[in-house]
Amino acid sequence: MAFLSVRQVRKRFGTNDVLRGVDLEVEAHEVVCLIGASGSGKSTLLRCLNLLETVDDGVIELDGVEITDPQAAVDAVRRDVGIVFQAYNLFPHLSVLDNVALAPRKVRGTPRRDAERAGTELLGRFGLTDKADAHPDALSGGQQQRVALVRALAMRPRVLLLDEVTSALDPLLVGEVLEAVRDLKREGLTIVMATHEMSFAREVADHVVFLDDGLVVESGPAEEVLTTPSDPRTAAFLARSLRTGEKRSGFGTIAG
Amino acid sequence: MTDNAGAWVPSARQVERDRYRRRRTRRRGLVAAASTVVVLGVLVIAVVSAPGWDRVQQTYFDPAMARESVGPVAEAFVTNVELFLIAEVMILALALVVAVIRVAPVPALMPLKILATVYTDVLRGTPTILVILLVGFGLPALQLQGVPESRFVLGLIALTLSYGAYVAEVLRAGILSVHPTQWASGRSLGLSYATTLRLVVLPQAVRRVAPPLLNDFVSLQKDTALVSAIGLVEALRAAQVITQRNFNFTPYVVAAVFFIVATIPLARLTDWLSLRAARRDSGAA
Ligand SMILES: Nc1ncnc2c1ncn2[C@@H]1O[C@H](COP(=O)(O)OP(=O)(O)OP(=O)(O)O)[C@@H](O)[C@H]1O
Ligand SMILES: [Mg+2]
C-alpha cells in the first residue's frame, strides 16, 4: 500500500465544491507535483493533507493510519507532515534560528541547546549560516522560503508539503529554493508540491498529478504527463503554461 | 559589503551633499525655534494684557498658594500613581483573558464568550465616572461577604473594569490583525492552539497595538482623578480641600501640573513606538 493515500476526498466551501472526489497515491521517497490552473484546488488538497482543513468526505491515510478519523491525534499527524506555504510563513518577531528551533522545543521537548545546534546545522546546509540571528524582514524572499523549508525540516517530518513555494520569487531565487528541494529529494524525503514551474516538475518529480476543477484528471510519470498528456484538458493547460512560462526567462537555464 | 569597504572615501559630490544636508538641518532648526518663540510670545502677551488677567492670576496662579499646596498635593498624588500602576497590571490581565475568550474557537467557552461580549459592550458604553460611582457606592451597599470596603480597592476595581473593556478590544483587534497563515504555520508545525497563540500570535499582536494601548494608559493615568468622586483622597481631592478653604483655584493648577508631568514620559514613549512601528511597516528598519 502507498505511503500516503488519498481516496475520494471531497471539500466544499459554502456552495463551492473545491475537491470533488480526489484520488492520489504517493509512495515513500517519492516526489509528486500537483499542477493545475489557479483555483483548481491544489492548496486546499495540501491543507487537507496537513489537517488544516477538515475533509467533507473520503479518506486520507498516512502509512496505513487514517488521519481523517475525527479521533486522530491532530498535532501528532502535523508533526509527521510538514508544510510550507507560499508566503507569510516565518514568525516575524523571532530570529531565524528561533523560528527553526521553536517547534522542536515546544512540540518535541528538545532542550534549547540541542534544538539550536540542530537548527544551526540545518541552516548551514541551506547556505543560511550567517542569517541565523537575523529577523525574517531582513532576508530576501528566497532566503525566507529556504528558512521556512528548514523550519519544517527541523521537525523531521515524514512527508513535506510545499505549496507554490516559489511563486512569489524572481527566477534567480526560484532556482535557489528549487535547488534545496532537489537536495531533499536526494535524501529520500517524501514530497508533495503544488507548483507552476513545469520545467522543475519535469526534472524533479517522479509523478505529476494534474488537477482540474477539483478532480484528478490525469496522473502518471512526469515525462508522460508533461510531454504526451492523454487528456485534452491537460494538454490545453500545458500549452497555456508553456507560453507564459517561456516569458519568465526560463527556469531551465538556472537549473541546468 | 564590498572588499574595499574599509578604504572607501566619500566622493566630492557626497561630501557636498552631506554639507548641504547639515546646513539644511541647521536652517530648519532655526526656523522652528524662531517661529515657536514668536507664537508663544504673542500668546503670552495676549493673555497677560487681557483686561481680566490680574484677577485670573490671583485666583489661578497665586505663588503663595502654589507653595502652600504643592506639598499636600504631591503627597496625595502618590495615591494616583499607586492606583495607576496597580490598575495597569490588573487591566492588562483582565483584558488579555477577555480578548482571548472572545477569539478562541472553543465551543465550551460559549457562556464565557457571551459574558465577555456583554462585558465589553456594557463597560465601553458606560462613562468611567459612573462605573466608579456604581462600584464605589453600589458594591458595599450589597453588604455581601468579602466585598472590600477600602475606597482605594473599590476605585481600583472600577478603573480596571472600565479600562479592561477598552484594552480587551484593542488586544482583540491586534490578535485578529495577525495574518491567518501565522496561525496555520504554527499549527502545521504541531504547536497546539494555546502555544501558537502564546508564542506566535500574541507577541505580534501586542507589538502591533502597543501605541494605542499606551495611549489608553495615558488616559488612565489622568482618570485616576475620577476616584475622588467616591471620596478617596488623591491629588484632585487634596487640591479641592485647599481650594475650598482659601477660595483660590491655584491648587487645581498645581494638581494639573502633576498630572501633565506624569503623562509626558508615557506620551513620548507612545510617539516613539508609533514612529518605530511606522518605520518598520515601510521596510526602513
Ligand atoms: N477558506 C476558504 N473559504 C472559501 N473558499 C475557499 C477557501 N479556500 C479556498 N477556497 C476556494 O477554493 C477554490 C480552490 O482554492 P485553492 O486555493 O485550493 O486553489 P489552487 O489550486 O491552490 O489555486 P492557486 O494556483 O491560485 O493557488 C477557490 O475557488 C477558492 O476560492
Ligand atoms: Mg494555491
Coordinates of C-alpha atoms and ligand atoms in Angstrom, one line a residue:
Chain A
M1 CA 0.0 0.0 0.0
A2 CA 1.1 3.5 -0.7
F3 CA 2.8 5.6 1.9
L4 CA 0.2 8.4 1.6
S5 CA -3.1 7.5 0.2
V6 CA -6.0 9.9 -0.7
R7 CA -9.3 8.3 -1.7
Q8 CA -12.4 10.1 -2.9
V9 CA -11.6 13.2 -0.8
R10 CA -14.2 16.0 -1.0
K11 CA -14.1 19.5 0.3
R12 CA -16.6 22.3 -0.2
F13 CA -16.6 25.9 1.0
G14 CA -20.2 27.0 1.2
T15 CA -21.7 26.1 -2.2
N16 CA -18.3 25.9 -3.8
D17 CA -17.2 22.3 -4.5
V18 CA -13.5 22.7 -4.4
L19 CA -12.4 19.0 -4.2
R20 CA -14.9 16.6 -5.8
G21 CA -13.5 13.2 -5.1
V22 CA -9.8 13.3 -5.3
D23 CA -7.7 10.2 -5.5
L24 CA -3.9 10.3 -5.0
E25 CA -1.3 7.8 -4.1
V26 CA 2.2 8.8 -3.0
E27 CA 4.9 6.2 -2.4
A28 CA 7.6 6.7 0.2
H29 CA 10.7 8.7 -1.0
E30 CA 8.7 9.9 -4.0
V31 CA 8.3 13.5 -5.2
V32 CA 4.8 14.2 -6.6
C33 CA 4.0 17.5 -8.3
L34 CA 0.5 18.9 -8.3
I35 CA -0.2 21.1 -11.3
G36 CA -3.4 22.8 -12.4
A37 CA -5.0 26.1 -13.0
S38 CA -5.4 28.7 -10.3
G39 CA -8.4 27.7 -8.2
S40 CA -8.3 24.0 -9.2
G41 CA -7.9 23.0 -5.5
K42 CA -4.2 22.4 -5.1
S43 CA -3.7 24.4 -2.0
T44 CA -6.9 23.0 -0.5
L45 CA -5.7 19.5 -1.1
L46 CA -2.4 20.2 0.6
R47 CA -4.2 21.8 3.6
C48 CA -6.4 18.8 3.9
L49 CA -3.3 16.5 4.0
N50 CA -2.0 18.6 6.9
L51 CA -5.4 18.6 8.6
L52 CA -5.6 22.4 8.4
E53 CA -8.9 21.8 6.6
T54 CA -11.3 19.1 7.6
V55 CA -12.4 16.9 4.6
D56 CA -16.1 16.7 3.9
D57 CA -15.8 13.1 2.7
G58 CA -13.2 10.5 1.7
V59 CA -10.2 9.0 3.5
I60 CA -6.6 10.1 3.8
E61 CA -4.1 7.5 5.1
L62 CA -0.6 8.1 6.2
D63 CA 1.5 4.9 6.4
G64 CA -1.7 2.8 6.8
V65 CA -3.2 5.0 9.5
E66 CA -6.3 7.0 8.7
I67 CA -5.6 10.6 9.6
T68 CA -9.1 11.8 8.6
D69 CA -10.5 9.9 11.5
P70 CA -12.0 12.6 13.8
Q71 CA -10.3 10.9 16.7
A72 CA -6.9 11.1 15.1
A73 CA -4.2 13.0 17.1
V74 CA -4.1 16.1 15.0
D75 CA -0.9 17.5 16.5
A76 CA 0.8 14.2 16.1
V77 CA -0.1 14.0 12.5
R78 CA 1.2 17.5 11.9
R79 CA 4.5 16.6 13.4
D80 CA 4.8 14.0 10.6
V81 CA 3.5 16.2 7.8
G82 CA 5.4 19.4 7.3
I83 CA 4.0 22.2 5.1
V84 CA 5.5 25.3 3.7
F85 CA 3.2 28.0 2.3
Q86 CA 3.6 30.5 -0.4
A87 CA 4.1 33.5 1.8
Y88 CA 3.8 34.9 5.4
N89 CA 5.5 31.7 6.6
L90 CA 8.0 32.9 9.1
F91 CA 7.3 34.3 12.5
P92 CA 8.4 37.9 12.1
H93 CA 9.1 38.5 15.8
L94 CA 11.6 35.7 16.1
S95 CA 15.1 35.4 14.7
V96 CA 15.8 32.8 12.0
L97 CA 17.2 30.4 14.5
D98 CA 14.3 30.8 16.9
N99 CA 11.9 30.2 14.0
V100 CA 13.6 26.9 13.4
A101 CA 14.1 25.8 17.0
L102 CA 10.6 26.8 18.3
A103 CA 8.6 23.7 17.3
P104 CA 11.3 21.1 18.2
R105 CA 11.5 22.7 21.6
K106 CA 7.8 23.2 22.3
V107 CA 6.4 20.1 20.5
R108 CA 9.1 17.5 20.8
G109 CA 10.5 18.9 24.1
T110 CA 14.0 19.1 22.7
P111 CA 16.3 21.1 25.1
R112 CA 17.0 24.6 23.7
R113 CA 20.7 23.9 23.2
D114 CA 20.2 20.7 21.2
A115 CA 17.4 22.3 19.1
E116 CA 19.6 25.3 18.3
R117 CA 22.6 23.1 17.5
A118 CA 20.5 21.0 15.1
G119 CA 18.9 24.2 13.7
T120 CA 22.2 25.8 13.1
E121 CA 23.4 22.7 11.3
L122 CA 20.3 22.6 9.0
L123 CA 20.6 26.3 8.3
G124 CA 24.2 25.7 7.3
R125 CA 23.2 23.1 4.8
F126 CA 21.0 25.5 3.1
G127 CA 23.6 28.3 3.0
L128 CA 21.9 30.3 5.8
T129 CA 24.6 30.1 8.5
D130 CA 25.2 33.9 8.6
K131 CA 21.5 34.6 8.8
A132 CA 20.8 32.6 12.0
D133 CA 20.4 35.8 14.1
A134 CA 18.7 37.9 11.5
H135 CA 15.0 38.6 11.7
P136 CA 12.9 37.5 8.7
D137 CA 12.3 41.0 7.4
A138 CA 16.0 41.4 6.8
L139 CA 16.0 38.4 4.4
S140 CA 15.4 38.2 0.7
G141 CA 12.3 36.3 -0.5
G142 CA 14.3 33.3 -1.5
Q143 CA 16.2 33.2 1.8
Q144 CA 12.8 33.4 3.7
Q145 CA 11.5 30.5 1.8
R146 CA 14.6 28.5 2.5
V147 CA 14.3 29.3 6.2
A148 CA 10.6 28.1 6.0
L149 CA 11.9 24.9 4.5
V150 CA 14.5 24.5 7.2
R151 CA 11.9 25.1 9.9
A152 CA 9.6 22.4 8.5
L153 CA 12.6 20.1 8.2
A154 CA 13.6 20.7 11.8
M155 CA 10.6 18.7 12.9
R156 CA 11.9 15.7 10.9
P157 CA 8.6 15.3 9.0
R158 CA 7.9 12.1 7.1
V159 CA 6.2 14.0 4.4
L160 CA 6.8 17.5 3.2
L161 CA 4.1 19.5 1.5
L162 CA 5.1 22.5 -0.5
D163 CA 2.5 25.0 -1.7
E164 CA 3.9 27.0 -4.6
V165 CA 6.9 27.9 -2.5
T166 CA 8.4 29.8 -5.5
S167 CA 5.5 31.7 -6.9
A168 CA 6.4 35.0 -5.2
L169 CA 10.0 34.8 -6.2
D170 CA 12.0 36.1 -9.2
P171 CA 13.7 33.4 -11.4
L172 CA 17.0 33.5 -9.6
L173 CA 15.5 32.9 -6.2
V174 CA 13.3 30.2 -7.7
G175 CA 16.5 28.4 -8.6
E176 CA 17.8 28.8 -5.1
V177 CA 14.7 27.2 -3.5
L178 CA 14.3 24.5 -6.1
E179 CA 17.9 23.5 -5.6
A180 CA 17.1 23.0 -1.9
V181 CA 14.1 20.8 -2.8
R182 CA 16.3 18.8 -5.2
D183 CA 18.6 18.1 -2.2
L184 CA 15.8 16.9 -0.1
K185 CA 14.7 14.5 -2.8
R186 CA 18.2 13.1 -3.0
E187 CA 18.0 12.4 0.7
G188 CA 14.8 10.4 0.2
L189 CA 12.2 12.7 1.8
T190 CA 8.6 12.2 0.5
I191 CA 7.4 15.4 -1.0
V192 CA 4.1 16.6 -2.4
M193 CA 4.4 20.0 -4.0
A194 CA 2.0 22.3 -5.9
T195 CA 3.9 24.2 -8.5
H196 CA 3.7 26.3 -11.6
E197 CA 7.3 25.5 -12.6
M198 CA 6.7 23.0 -15.3
S199 CA 10.4 22.6 -16.1
F200 CA 11.1 21.9 -12.5
A201 CA 8.2 19.4 -12.3
R202 CA 9.7 17.6 -15.3
E203 CA 13.1 17.5 -13.7
V204 CA 12.4 16.5 -10.1
A205 CA 9.0 14.9 -10.0
D206 CA 8.5 11.1 -10.1
H207 CA 4.8 11.6 -10.7
V208 CA 2.8 14.6 -11.9
V209 CA -0.8 15.0 -11.0
F210 CA -3.0 17.3 -13.0
L211 CA -5.9 18.8 -11.0
D212 CA -8.8 20.4 -12.8
D213 CA -11.9 21.8 -11.1
G214 CA -11.4 19.6 -8.0
L215 CA -10.7 16.4 -9.8
V216 CA -7.6 14.5 -10.7
V217 CA -7.8 14.5 -14.5
E218 CA -4.5 12.8 -15.2
S219 CA -1.6 11.4 -13.3
G220 CA 1.4 9.4 -14.1
P221 CA 5.2 9.6 -14.6
A222 CA 6.3 13.2 -15.1
E223 CA 7.7 12.7 -18.6
E224 CA 4.5 11.1 -19.7
V225 CA 2.0 13.6 -18.3
L226 CA 4.0 16.6 -19.3
T227 CA 5.0 15.6 -22.9
T228 CA 2.3 13.2 -24.0
P229 CA -0.8 14.1 -22.0
S230 CA -3.7 11.9 -22.8
D231 CA -6.5 14.2 -21.6
P232 CA -7.2 17.3 -23.7
R233 CA -7.7 19.4 -20.6
T234 CA -4.1 18.6 -19.5
A235 CA -2.8 19.4 -23.0
A236 CA -4.6 22.7 -23.1
F237 CA -3.3 23.6 -19.6
L238 CA 0.3 22.7 -20.5
A239 CA 0.1 24.6 -23.8
R240 CA -1.0 27.7 -21.8
S241 CA 1.5 27.4 -19.1
L242 CA 4.3 26.8 -21.6
R243 CA 3.5 30.0 -23.4
T244 CA 3.5 32.1 -20.2
G245 CA 6.4 30.1 -18.7
E246 CA 8.8 30.9 -21.6
K247 CA 8.2 34.6 -20.9
R248 CA 9.6 34.2 -17.4
S249 CA 13.1 34.0 -18.9
G250 CA 13.1 30.2 -18.4
F251 CA 14.0 28.4 -15.2
G252 CA 15.8 25.8 -17.3
T253 CA 19.0 27.9 -17.6
I254 CA 19.3 28.2 -13.8
A255 CA 18.5 24.6 -13.1
G256 CA 21.0 23.4 -15.8
Chain B
M1 CA 29.7 44.8 1.7
T2 CA 32.4 45.2 -0.9
D3 CA 36.0 44.1 -0.3
N4 CA 37.4 47.6 -0.3
A5 CA 34.7 48.9 2.1
G6 CA 37.3 50.0 4.6
A7 CA 39.2 52.0 2.0
W8 CA 36.1 53.9 0.8
V9 CA 36.5 57.6 0.8
P10 CA 33.3 59.7 0.1
S11 CA 33.4 61.3 -3.3
A12 CA 33.5 65.1 -3.6
R13 CA 29.8 65.0 -4.6
Q14 CA 28.9 63.1 -1.5
V15 CA 30.9 65.5 0.7
E16 CA 29.0 68.4 -0.9
R17 CA 25.6 66.5 -0.3
D18 CA 26.4 65.9 3.4
R19 CA 27.4 69.6 3.8
Y20 CA 24.2 70.7 2.2
R21 CA 22.1 68.4 4.4
R22 CA 23.8 69.7 7.6
R23 CA 23.2 73.3 6.5
R24 CA 19.6 72.4 5.8
T25 CA 19.1 70.8 9.2
R26 CA 20.5 73.8 11.0
R27 CA 18.3 76.2 9.0
R28 CA 15.2 74.1 9.8
G29 CA 16.1 74.1 13.5
L30 CA 16.5 77.9 13.5
V31 CA 13.2 78.4 11.7
A32 CA 11.4 76.1 14.1
A33 CA 12.9 77.8 17.2
A34 CA 12.1 81.3 15.9
S35 CA 8.5 80.5 15.0
T36 CA 7.9 78.9 18.4
V37 CA 9.3 81.9 20.2
V38 CA 7.2 84.3 18.2
V39 CA 3.9 82.3 18.6
L40 CA 4.4 81.7 22.3
G41 CA 5.4 85.3 22.8
V42 CA 2.3 86.6 21.1
L43 CA 0.1 84.2 23.1
V44 CA 1.6 85.2 26.5
I45 CA 1.4 88.9 25.7
A46 CA -2.3 88.5 24.6
V47 CA -3.2 86.6 27.8
V48 CA -1.2 88.9 30.2
S49 CA -2.5 92.1 28.6
A50 CA -6.1 90.9 28.7
P51 CA -8.3 93.1 31.0
G52 CA -9.2 90.3 33.4
W53 CA -5.6 88.9 33.7
D54 CA -4.9 90.3 37.2
R55 CA -7.9 88.6 38.7
V56 CA -7.1 85.4 36.9
Q57 CA -3.6 85.5 38.1
Q58 CA -4.7 86.0 41.6
T59 CA -7.2 83.1 41.6
Y60 CA -5.3 80.6 39.5
F61 CA -1.6 81.5 39.6
D62 CA -1.0 82.7 43.1
P63 CA 2.6 81.8 44.0
A64 CA 2.0 81.7 47.7
M65 CA -1.0 79.4 47.3
A66 CA 1.1 77.2 45.0
R67 CA 3.8 76.9 47.6
E68 CA 1.3 76.0 50.2
S69 CA -0.5 73.4 48.2
V70 CA 2.4 71.7 46.5
G71 CA 3.3 69.5 49.5
P72 CA -0.2 68.1 50.3
V73 CA -1.0 67.6 46.5
A74 CA 2.3 65.8 46.0
E75 CA 1.6 63.6 48.9
A76 CA -1.8 62.7 47.6
F77 CA -0.5 62.3 44.1
V78 CA 1.3 59.2 45.3
T79 CA -2.1 57.6 45.6
N80 CA -2.8 58.3 41.9
V81 CA 0.5 56.8 41.0
E82 CA -0.3 53.7 43.0
L83 CA -3.8 53.4 41.6
F84 CA -2.3 53.8 38.1
L85 CA 0.5 51.2 38.5
I86 CA -1.7 48.5 40.1
A87 CA -4.7 49.2 37.8
E88 CA -2.4 48.9 34.7
V89 CA -1.3 45.4 35.6
M90 CA -4.9 44.3 36.5
I91 CA -6.3 45.8 33.3
L92 CA -3.8 44.0 31.2
A93 CA -4.5 40.7 32.8
L94 CA -8.3 41.1 32.6
A95 CA -8.2 42.4 29.0
L96 CA -6.0 39.6 27.9
V97 CA -8.4 37.0 29.3
V98 CA -11.4 38.7 27.8
A99 CA -9.7 39.1 24.4
V100 CA -8.6 35.5 24.2
I101 CA -12.0 34.2 25.3
R102 CA -13.6 36.3 22.5
V103 CA -11.3 35.0 19.8
A104 CA -10.8 31.4 20.8
P105 CA -12.9 28.9 18.7
V106 CA -13.7 26.7 21.7
P107 CA -17.3 25.6 22.0
A108 CA -17.1 25.0 25.7
L109 CA -16.3 28.7 26.2
M110 CA -19.6 29.8 24.7
P111 CA -21.1 31.0 28.0
L112 CA -17.9 32.9 28.8
K113 CA -17.9 34.3 25.3
I114 CA -21.3 35.7 25.7
L115 CA -20.3 37.1 29.1
A116 CA -17.2 38.7 27.7
T117 CA -19.1 40.3 24.8
V118 CA -21.8 41.7 27.2
Y119 CA -19.0 43.0 29.5
T120 CA -17.1 44.9 26.7
D121 CA -20.4 46.3 25.3
V122 CA -21.7 47.5 28.6
L123 CA -18.5 48.8 30.1
R124 CA -17.3 50.6 26.9
G125 CA -20.7 52.3 26.8
T126 CA -20.7 53.4 30.5
P127 CA -18.9 56.6 31.4
T128 CA -15.9 55.8 33.7
I129 CA -17.2 58.2 36.4
L130 CA -20.5 56.3 36.5
V131 CA -18.7 53.0 36.9
I132 CA -16.7 54.4 39.8
L133 CA -19.8 55.7 41.5
L134 CA -21.7 52.4 40.9
V135 CA -18.8 50.2 42.1
G136 CA -17.8 52.6 44.9
F137 CA -21.2 53.0 46.5
G138 CA -23.1 50.1 45.0
L139 CA -20.8 47.2 45.8
P140 CA -20.6 47.9 49.6
A141 CA -24.3 48.6 49.7
L142 CA -24.9 45.0 48.7
Q143 CA -23.4 44.0 52.0
L144 CA -22.1 40.8 50.5
Q145 CA -19.4 38.9 52.3
G146 CA -15.9 39.6 51.1
V147 CA -16.7 42.8 49.3
P148 CA -13.8 45.2 50.1
E149 CA -14.6 48.4 51.9
S150 CA -11.5 50.3 51.1
R151 CA -12.2 53.2 48.7
F152 CA -8.8 52.6 47.2
V153 CA -9.6 49.0 46.3
L154 CA -13.1 49.9 45.1
G155 CA -11.6 52.6 42.9
L156 CA -9.1 50.1 41.6
I157 CA -11.9 47.7 40.7
A158 CA -13.9 50.3 38.9
L159 CA -10.9 51.6 36.9
T160 CA -10.0 48.0 36.0
L161 CA -13.5 47.1 34.9
S162 CA -13.9 50.3 32.8
Y163 CA -10.5 50.3 31.1
G164 CA -10.4 46.5 30.8
A165 CA -13.1 46.7 28.3
Y166 CA -11.2 49.1 26.1
V167 CA -7.9 47.4 26.3
A168 CA -9.6 44.0 25.6
E169 CA -10.9 45.3 22.4
V170 CA -7.6 46.8 21.4
L171 CA -5.9 43.4 22.1
R172 CA -8.6 41.5 20.2
A173 CA -8.2 43.8 17.2
G174 CA -4.4 43.1 17.4
I175 CA -4.9 39.3 17.5
L176 CA -7.3 39.4 14.6
S177 CA -4.9 41.5 12.5
V178 CA -2.2 38.8 12.6
H179 CA -2.2 37.1 9.2
P180 CA -4.0 33.7 9.2
T181 CA -1.0 32.0 7.7
Q182 CA 0.8 32.7 11.0
W183 CA -1.8 30.5 12.8
A184 CA -1.6 27.9 10.1
S185 CA 2.2 27.9 10.2
G186 CA 2.2 27.4 14.0
R187 CA -0.4 24.7 13.9
S188 CA 1.2 23.0 10.9
L189 CA 4.4 22.6 12.9
G190 CA 2.4 20.7 15.5
L191 CA 2.1 23.5 18.1
S192 CA -1.1 23.4 20.0
Y193 CA -3.7 26.2 19.7
A194 CA -2.6 27.6 23.1
T195 CA 1.1 27.5 22.3
T196 CA 0.5 29.1 18.9
L197 CA -1.5 31.9 20.5
R198 CA 1.0 32.5 23.2
L199 CA 4.3 32.3 21.3
V200 CA 3.4 33.2 17.7
V201 CA 0.2 35.3 17.6
L202 CA 0.2 37.3 20.8
P203 CA 3.7 38.7 20.6
Q204 CA 2.9 40.0 17.1
A205 CA -0.4 41.3 18.2
V206 CA 0.9 43.2 21.2
R207 CA 3.7 44.7 19.2
R208 CA 1.2 46.0 16.7
V209 CA -1.2 47.5 19.3
A210 CA 1.4 48.9 21.7
P211 CA 0.9 52.5 20.6
P212 CA -2.9 52.6 21.0
L213 CA -2.5 50.6 24.2
L214 CA -0.1 53.1 25.7
N215 CA -2.5 55.8 24.7
D216 CA -5.2 54.2 26.8
F217 CA -2.8 54.1 29.7
V218 CA -2.0 57.8 29.3
S219 CA -5.7 58.4 29.6
L220 CA -5.9 56.0 32.6
Q221 CA -3.2 58.0 34.3
K222 CA -5.4 61.1 34.5
D223 CA -8.6 59.2 35.0
T224 CA -7.3 58.1 38.4
A225 CA -8.5 61.6 39.5
L226 CA -12.1 60.4 38.9
V227 CA -11.8 58.2 42.0
S228 CA -12.1 61.4 44.1
A229 CA -15.8 61.1 43.3
I230 CA -16.1 58.3 46.0
G231 CA -14.1 60.3 48.5
L232 CA -10.7 58.8 48.1
V233 CA -8.0 61.4 48.9
E234 CA -5.9 61.7 45.9
A235 CA -4.3 64.7 44.2
L236 CA -7.6 66.2 42.9
R237 CA -9.3 65.7 46.2
A238 CA -6.4 67.2 48.1
A239 CA -6.4 70.2 45.8
Q240 CA -10.1 70.6 46.3
V241 CA -9.8 70.7 50.0
I242 CA -7.2 73.5 50.0
T243 CA -9.2 75.4 47.3
Q244 CA -12.4 75.4 49.3
R245 CA -10.5 76.6 52.4
N246 CA -9.0 79.6 50.6
F247 CA -11.4 80.3 47.8
N248 CA -8.4 80.1 45.4
F249 CA -8.1 77.8 42.4
T250 CA -4.3 77.7 42.3
P251 CA -4.2 74.2 43.9
Y252 CA -6.1 72.8 41.0
V253 CA -3.5 74.2 38.6
V254 CA -0.8 72.6 40.8
A255 CA -2.6 69.3 40.6
A256 CA -2.9 69.7 36.8
V257 CA 0.8 70.2 36.6
F258 CA 1.4 66.9 38.4
F259 CA -0.8 65.0 36.0
I260 CA 0.7 66.6 33.0
V261 CA 4.3 65.9 34.1
A262 CA 3.4 62.3 34.9
T263 CA 1.8 61.6 31.5
I264 CA 4.5 63.2 29.4
P265 CA 7.0 60.3 29.6
L266 CA 4.3 57.8 28.6
A267 CA 3.2 60.1 25.8
R268 CA 6.7 60.4 24.4
L269 CA 7.1 56.6 24.6
T270 CA 3.9 56.2 22.6
D271 CA 5.2 58.6 20.0
W272 CA 8.4 56.8 19.7
L273 CA 6.8 53.4 19.4
S274 CA 4.3 54.6 16.8
L275 CA 7.2 56.1 14.8
R276 CA 9.2 52.9 15.1
A277 CA 6.1 50.8 14.0
A278 CA 5.5 53.0 11.0
R279 CA 9.2 52.8 10.0
R280 CA 9.1 49.0 10.3
D281 CA 6.0 48.8 8.2
S282 CA 7.6 50.9 5.5
G283 CA 10.5 48.5 5.5
A284 CA 13.1 51.1 6.5
A285 CA 14.0 49.5 9.8
Ligands
LIG1 N1 -11.1 29.1 3.3 C1 -11.8 29.2 2.1 N2 -13.0 29.6 2.1 C2 -13.8 29.6 1.0 N3 -13.3 29.3 -0.2 C3 -12.1 28.8 -0.3 C4 -11.2 28.8 0.9 N4 -10.0 28.3 0.5 C5 -10.1 28.1 -0.9 N5 -11.3 28.4 -1.3 C6 -11.8 28.3 -2.7 O1 -11.4 27.0 -3.2 C7 -11.0 27.1 -4.5 C8 -9.7 26.4 -4.7 O2 -8.7 27.1 -4.0 P1 -7.2 26.6 -3.9 O3 -6.5 27.7 -3.1 O4 -7.2 25.2 -3.4 O5 -6.7 26.7 -5.4 P2 -5.3 26.5 -6.0 O6 -5.4 25.4 -7.0 O7 -4.3 26.4 -4.9 O8 -5.1 27.9 -6.8 P3 -3.7 28.7 -7.0 O9 -2.9 28.1 -8.1 O10 -4.2 30.1 -7.4 O11 -3.0 28.7 -5.7 C9 -11.0 28.5 -4.9 O12 -12.2 28.7 -5.7 C10 -11.1 29.3 -3.6 O13 -11.9 30.4 -3.8
MG2 MG -2.8 27.6 -4.1

